[in-house]
mmCIF file of C-alpha atoms in Angstrom:
data_model
loop_
_atom_site.group_PDB
_atom_site.id
_atom_site.type_symbol
_atom_site.label_atom_id
_atom_site.label_comp_id
_atom_site.label_asym_id
_atom_site.label_seq_id
_atom_site.Cartn_x
_atom_site.Cartn_y
_atom_site.Cartn_z
ATOM 1 C CA MET A 1 152.969 192.222 216.395
ATOM 2 C CA THR A 2 153.102 190.974 219.895
ATOM 3 C CA ASP A 3 155.303 192.357 222.626
ATOM 4 C CA THR A 4 157.780 189.911 223.040
ATOM 5 C CA GLY A 5 158.664 191.503 226.473
ATOM 6 C CA GLN A 6 155.269 190.376 228.087
ATOM 7 C CA PHE A 7 156.737 187.062 226.594
ATOM 8 C CA ASN A 8 159.240 184.800 229.052
ATOM 9 C CA PHE A 9 160.916 183.061 226.026
ATOM 10 C CA ASN A 10 163.387 181.717 228.579
ATOM 11 C CA LYS A 11 160.907 180.424 230.677
ATOM 12 C CA PHE A 12 158.678 179.307 227.054
ATOM 13 C CA TYR A 13 162.149 177.747 225.867
ATOM 14 C CA VAL A 14 163.283 175.464 229.276
ATOM 15 C CA SER A 15 159.597 174.262 229.679
ATOM 16 C CA HIS A 16 159.170 173.185 226.071
ATOM 17 C CA TYR A 17 162.788 172.507 225.006
ATOM 18 C CA ARG A 18 162.037 168.518 226.071
ATOM 19 C CA ARG A 19 158.758 167.981 224.901
ATOM 20 C CA THR A 20 160.164 169.910 221.621
ATOM 21 C CA PHE A 21 163.283 167.527 221.155
ATOM 22 C CA LEU A 22 160.961 164.304 221.851
ATOM 23 C CA PHE A 23 158.730 165.142 219.336
ATOM 24 C CA ALA A 24 161.645 165.609 217.303
ATOM 25 C CA LYS A 25 163.466 162.514 218.369
ATOM 26 C CA SER A 26 159.977 160.670 217.770
ATOM 27 C CA TYR A 27 160.030 160.458 214.279
ATOM 28 C CA VAL A 28 163.682 161.653 213.319
ATOM 29 C CA HIS A 29 165.058 159.255 215.617
ATOM 30 C CA ASP A 30 168.347 160.667 215.854
ATOM 31 C CA GLU A 31 169.248 162.634 218.711
ATOM 32 C CA TRP A 32 171.490 165.170 217.203
ATOM 33 C CA VAL A 33 169.023 166.245 214.719
ATOM 34 C CA ALA A 34 166.158 165.983 216.957
ATOM 35 C CA GLU A 35 168.326 168.549 219.376
ATOM 36 C CA ASP A 36 168.888 170.696 216.263
ATOM 37 C CA ILE A 37 165.174 170.467 214.877
ATOM 38 C CA ALA A 38 164.273 171.490 218.755
ATOM 39 C CA SER A 39 166.478 174.362 218.863
ATOM 40 C CA GLU A 40 165.763 176.072 215.471
ATOM 41 C CA ALA A 41 161.970 175.370 216.136
ATOM 42 C CA LEU A 42 162.473 177.410 219.213
ATOM 43 C CA ILE A 43 164.625 180.221 217.821
ATOM 44 C CA SER A 44 162.317 180.121 214.813
ATOM 45 C CA LEU A 45 159.243 180.759 216.958
ATOM 46 C CA TRP A 46 160.542 183.721 218.623
ATOM 47 C CA GLU A 47 161.650 185.128 215.473
ATOM 48 C CA THR A 48 158.243 184.909 214.394
ATOM 49 C CA MET A 49 156.943 186.417 217.644
ATOM 50 C CA LYS A 50 158.995 189.893 217.293
ATOM 51 C CA GLU A 51 156.867 190.077 213.417
ATOM 52 C CA HIS A 52 153.629 188.544 214.511
ATOM 53 C CA GLU A 53 151.249 187.886 217.028
ATOM 54 C CA ILE A 54 151.274 184.234 217.978
ATOM 55 C CA ARG A 55 147.790 183.539 220.187
ATOM 56 C CA HIS A 56 148.788 179.794 220.257
ATOM 57 C CA PRO A 57 152.460 179.724 220.826
ATOM 58 C CA LEU A 58 153.089 176.181 221.763
ATOM 59 C CA THR A 59 150.858 174.649 218.710
ATOM 60 C CA PHE A 60 153.095 176.608 216.450
ATOM 61 C CA LEU A 61 155.787 175.715 217.978
ATOM 62 C CA PHE A 62 154.647 171.866 217.305
ATOM 63 C CA GLY A 63 154.154 172.896 213.756
ATOM 64 C CA ILE A 64 157.720 173.898 213.452
ATOM 65 C CA VAL A 65 158.989 170.994 214.685
ATOM 66 C CA LYS A 66 156.509 168.653 212.489
ATOM 67 C CA ASN A 67 157.676 171.220 209.074
ATOM 68 C CA LYS A 68 161.365 170.261 210.537
ATOM 69 C CA SER A 69 161.014 167.020 210.577
ATOM 70 C CA VAL A 70 159.145 166.270 207.514
ATOM 71 C CA ASP A 71 161.940 168.364 205.609
ATOM 72 C CA HIS A 72 164.452 166.281 207.567
ATOM 73 C CA LEU A 73 162.974 163.095 206.467
ATOM 74 C CA ARG A 74 162.368 164.005 203.230
ATOM 75 C CA ARG A 75 166.330 164.701 202.593
ATOM 76 C CA GLU A 76 166.929 161.552 204.846
ATOM 77 C CA ILE A 77 165.028 159.627 201.849
ATOM 78 C CA ALA A 78 166.903 161.712 199.015
ATOM 79 C CA ARG A 79 170.277 160.540 200.616
ATOM 80 C CA GLN A 80 168.853 157.154 201.230
ATOM 81 C CA GLU A 81 168.215 156.902 197.560
ATOM 82 C CA ALA A 82 171.375 158.327 196.260
ATOM 83 C CA LEU A 83 173.494 155.902 198.310
ATOM 84 C CA ALA A 84 171.363 152.760 197.275
ATOM 85 C CA THR A 85 171.854 154.038 193.721
ATOM 86 C CA MET A 86 175.321 154.657 194.366
ATOM 87 C CA SER A 87 175.580 151.017 195.478
ATOM 88 C CA GLU A 88 174.086 149.711 192.672
ATOM 89 C CA THR A 89 175.923 151.428 190.391
ATOM 90 C CA GLY A 90 178.867 150.306 192.351
ATOM 91 C CA MET A 91 177.382 146.497 192.617
ATOM 92 C CA ARG A 92 177.027 146.841 188.751
ATOM 93 C CA GLU A 93 180.608 147.984 187.911
ATOM 94 C CA LEU A 94 182.642 145.475 190.336
ATOM 95 C CA ASN A 95 180.193 142.621 188.591
ATOM 96 C CA THR A 96 181.180 143.699 185.379
ATOM 97 C CA ARG A 97 184.959 144.210 186.273
ATOM 98 C CA ILE A 98 184.647 140.669 187.714
ATOM 99 C CA SER A 99 183.145 139.157 184.434
ATOM 100 C CA THR A 100 185.396 141.175 182.587
ATOM 101 C CA LEU A 101 188.196 139.805 184.002
ATOM 102 C CA GLU A 102 186.817 135.954 184.092
ATOM 103 C CA ALA A 103 186.958 136.162 180.163
ATOM 104 C CA CYS A 104 189.915 137.633 179.908
ATOM 105 C CA ASP A 105 192.314 135.359 178.247
ATOM 106 C CA PRO A 106 195.784 136.063 178.788
ATOM 107 C CA GLU A 107 196.889 134.189 175.933
ATOM 108 C CA GLN A 108 195.320 136.114 173.924
ATOM 109 C CA ILE A 109 196.263 139.478 175.173
ATOM 110 C CA TYR A 110 200.336 138.243 174.717
ATOM 111 C CA SER A 111 199.786 136.285 171.945
ATOM 112 C CA ARG A 112 201.071 138.955 169.667
ATOM 113 C CA ASP A 113 204.120 139.526 171.902
ATOM 114 C CA VAL A 114 204.903 136.051 172.156
ATOM 115 C CA THR A 115 204.913 135.525 168.624
ATOM 116 C CA GLU A 116 207.179 139.216 168.151
ATOM 117 C CA ILE A 117 209.934 137.231 170.547
ATOM 118 C CA LEU A 118 209.473 134.066 169.380
ATOM 119 C CA GLU A 119 210.614 135.384 166.485
ATOM 120 C CA ALA A 120 213.116 137.698 167.135
ATOM 121 C CA THR A 121 214.509 134.841 168.966
ATOM 122 C CA LEU A 122 214.509 132.773 165.924
ATOM 123 C CA ASN A 123 215.638 134.945 164.037
ATOM 124 C CA ALA A 124 218.760 135.733 166.213
ATOM 125 C CA LEU A 125 219.525 132.018 166.574
ATOM 126 C CA PRO A 126 222.714 131.030 164.513
ATOM 127 C CA GLU A 127 221.113 129.708 160.705
ATOM 128 C CA LYS A 128 221.707 125.424 161.597
ATOM 129 C CA THR A 129 220.660 125.725 165.059
ATOM 130 C CA ARG A 130 217.213 128.060 163.306
ATOM 131 C CA GLU A 131 216.748 125.172 160.589
ATOM 132 C CA ILE A 132 216.648 122.274 163.099
ATOM 133 C CA PHE A 133 214.577 123.657 165.515
ATOM 134 C CA LEU A 134 211.844 124.574 162.334
ATOM 135 C CA MET A 135 212.117 121.337 161.503
ATOM 136 C CA SER A 136 211.273 119.910 164.238
ATOM 137 C CA ARG A 137 208.705 122.092 165.257
ATOM 138 C CA TYR A 138 206.932 123.693 162.143
ATOM 139 C CA ARG A 139 207.205 120.254 160.510
ATOM 140 C CA ASN A 140 207.215 117.666 162.665
ATOM 141 C CA MET A 141 210.121 115.887 161.639
ATOM 142 C CA SER A 142 211.854 113.751 164.058
ATOM 143 C CA ALA A 143 215.701 114.134 165.553
ATOM 144 C CA SER A 144 216.429 111.312 163.637
ATOM 145 C CA ARG A 145 214.992 112.713 160.425
ATOM 146 C CA ILE A 146 216.168 115.296 160.948
ATOM 147 C CA ALA A 147 219.934 114.208 161.175
ATOM 148 C CA ALA A 148 219.160 111.868 158.175
ATOM 149 C CA ALA A 149 217.789 115.214 156.117
ATOM 150 C CA LEU A 150 221.355 117.236 157.269
ATOM 151 C CA ASN A 151 223.617 114.469 157.374
ATOM 152 C CA ILE A 152 224.778 115.323 160.750
ATOM 153 C CA THR A 153 224.223 113.274 163.979
ATOM 154 C CA SER A 154 221.329 113.223 166.225
ATOM 155 C CA LYS A 155 223.282 114.120 168.582
ATOM 156 C CA ALA A 156 223.944 117.567 166.951
ATOM 157 C CA VAL A 157 220.037 117.189 166.384
ATOM 158 C CA GLU A 158 219.488 117.179 169.992
ATOM 159 C CA TYR A 159 222.472 119.936 170.881
ATOM 160 C CA HIS A 160 220.865 122.185 168.176
ATOM 161 C CA LEU A 161 217.119 121.660 170.262
ATOM 162 C CA SER A 162 218.381 122.304 173.260
ATOM 163 C CA LYS A 163 220.032 125.096 172.426
ATOM 164 C CA ALA A 164 217.236 126.503 170.918
ATOM 165 C CA LEU A 165 214.742 125.541 173.216
ATOM 166 C CA LYS A 166 217.036 127.138 176.336
ATOM 167 C CA GLN A 167 217.251 131.009 174.377
ATOM 168 C CA LEU A 168 213.450 130.860 174.085
ATOM 169 C CA ARG A 169 213.387 129.597 177.658
ATOM 170 C CA ILE A 170 215.144 132.920 178.551
ATOM 171 C CA ASN A 171 213.540 135.163 176.247
ATOM 172 C CA LEU A 172 210.102 134.302 177.310
ATOM 173 C CA LYS A 173 210.438 133.494 180.898
ATOM 174 C CA ASP A 174 208.160 136.395 181.767
ATOM 175 C CA TYR A 175 205.656 134.803 179.206
ATOM 176 C CA LEU A 176 205.798 130.879 180.904
ATOM 177 C CA THR A 177 204.107 129.801 183.622
ATOM 178 C CA PHE A 178 205.156 126.833 185.237
ATOM 179 C CA SER A 179 203.793 124.793 188.086
ATOM 180 C CA ARG A 180 205.278 122.757 191.079
#
């Protein structure tokens, strides 16, 4: 155990703090961290000197600074590796979301909804309007052929088709895209 009374720690601290700080800073490249390391090293030296005799306090001090700097740099490596991994993971996740979105086909997503709305709308139409629409769109019959088959005028066929299409446009407005 050293007689710490004989050793003037305040004088030692003042005369060696700057060198200790600069030594740490030359490796850790961060003033705040270097200040902490220098202060902690000097306090650690003082605490050790209370318990053990230190013949070369300056050498011991720089050993502490070196070890604390190495510890800091190792923690920094671990932190940088964790950030890189998180960044890599984040990039992979973003690329996956972009790929998924690019492969997404809105028509496929909504096809069941559209089919259900189409069927419900057709079922809600008056019977003659529904029959004319189905003949036109599902059997590809012309207005004149429909008129002849049902014994009505072409104008009546156009009226019923217009009525059916208007109702479909209203019911499917959220699914239709318009380009202007």
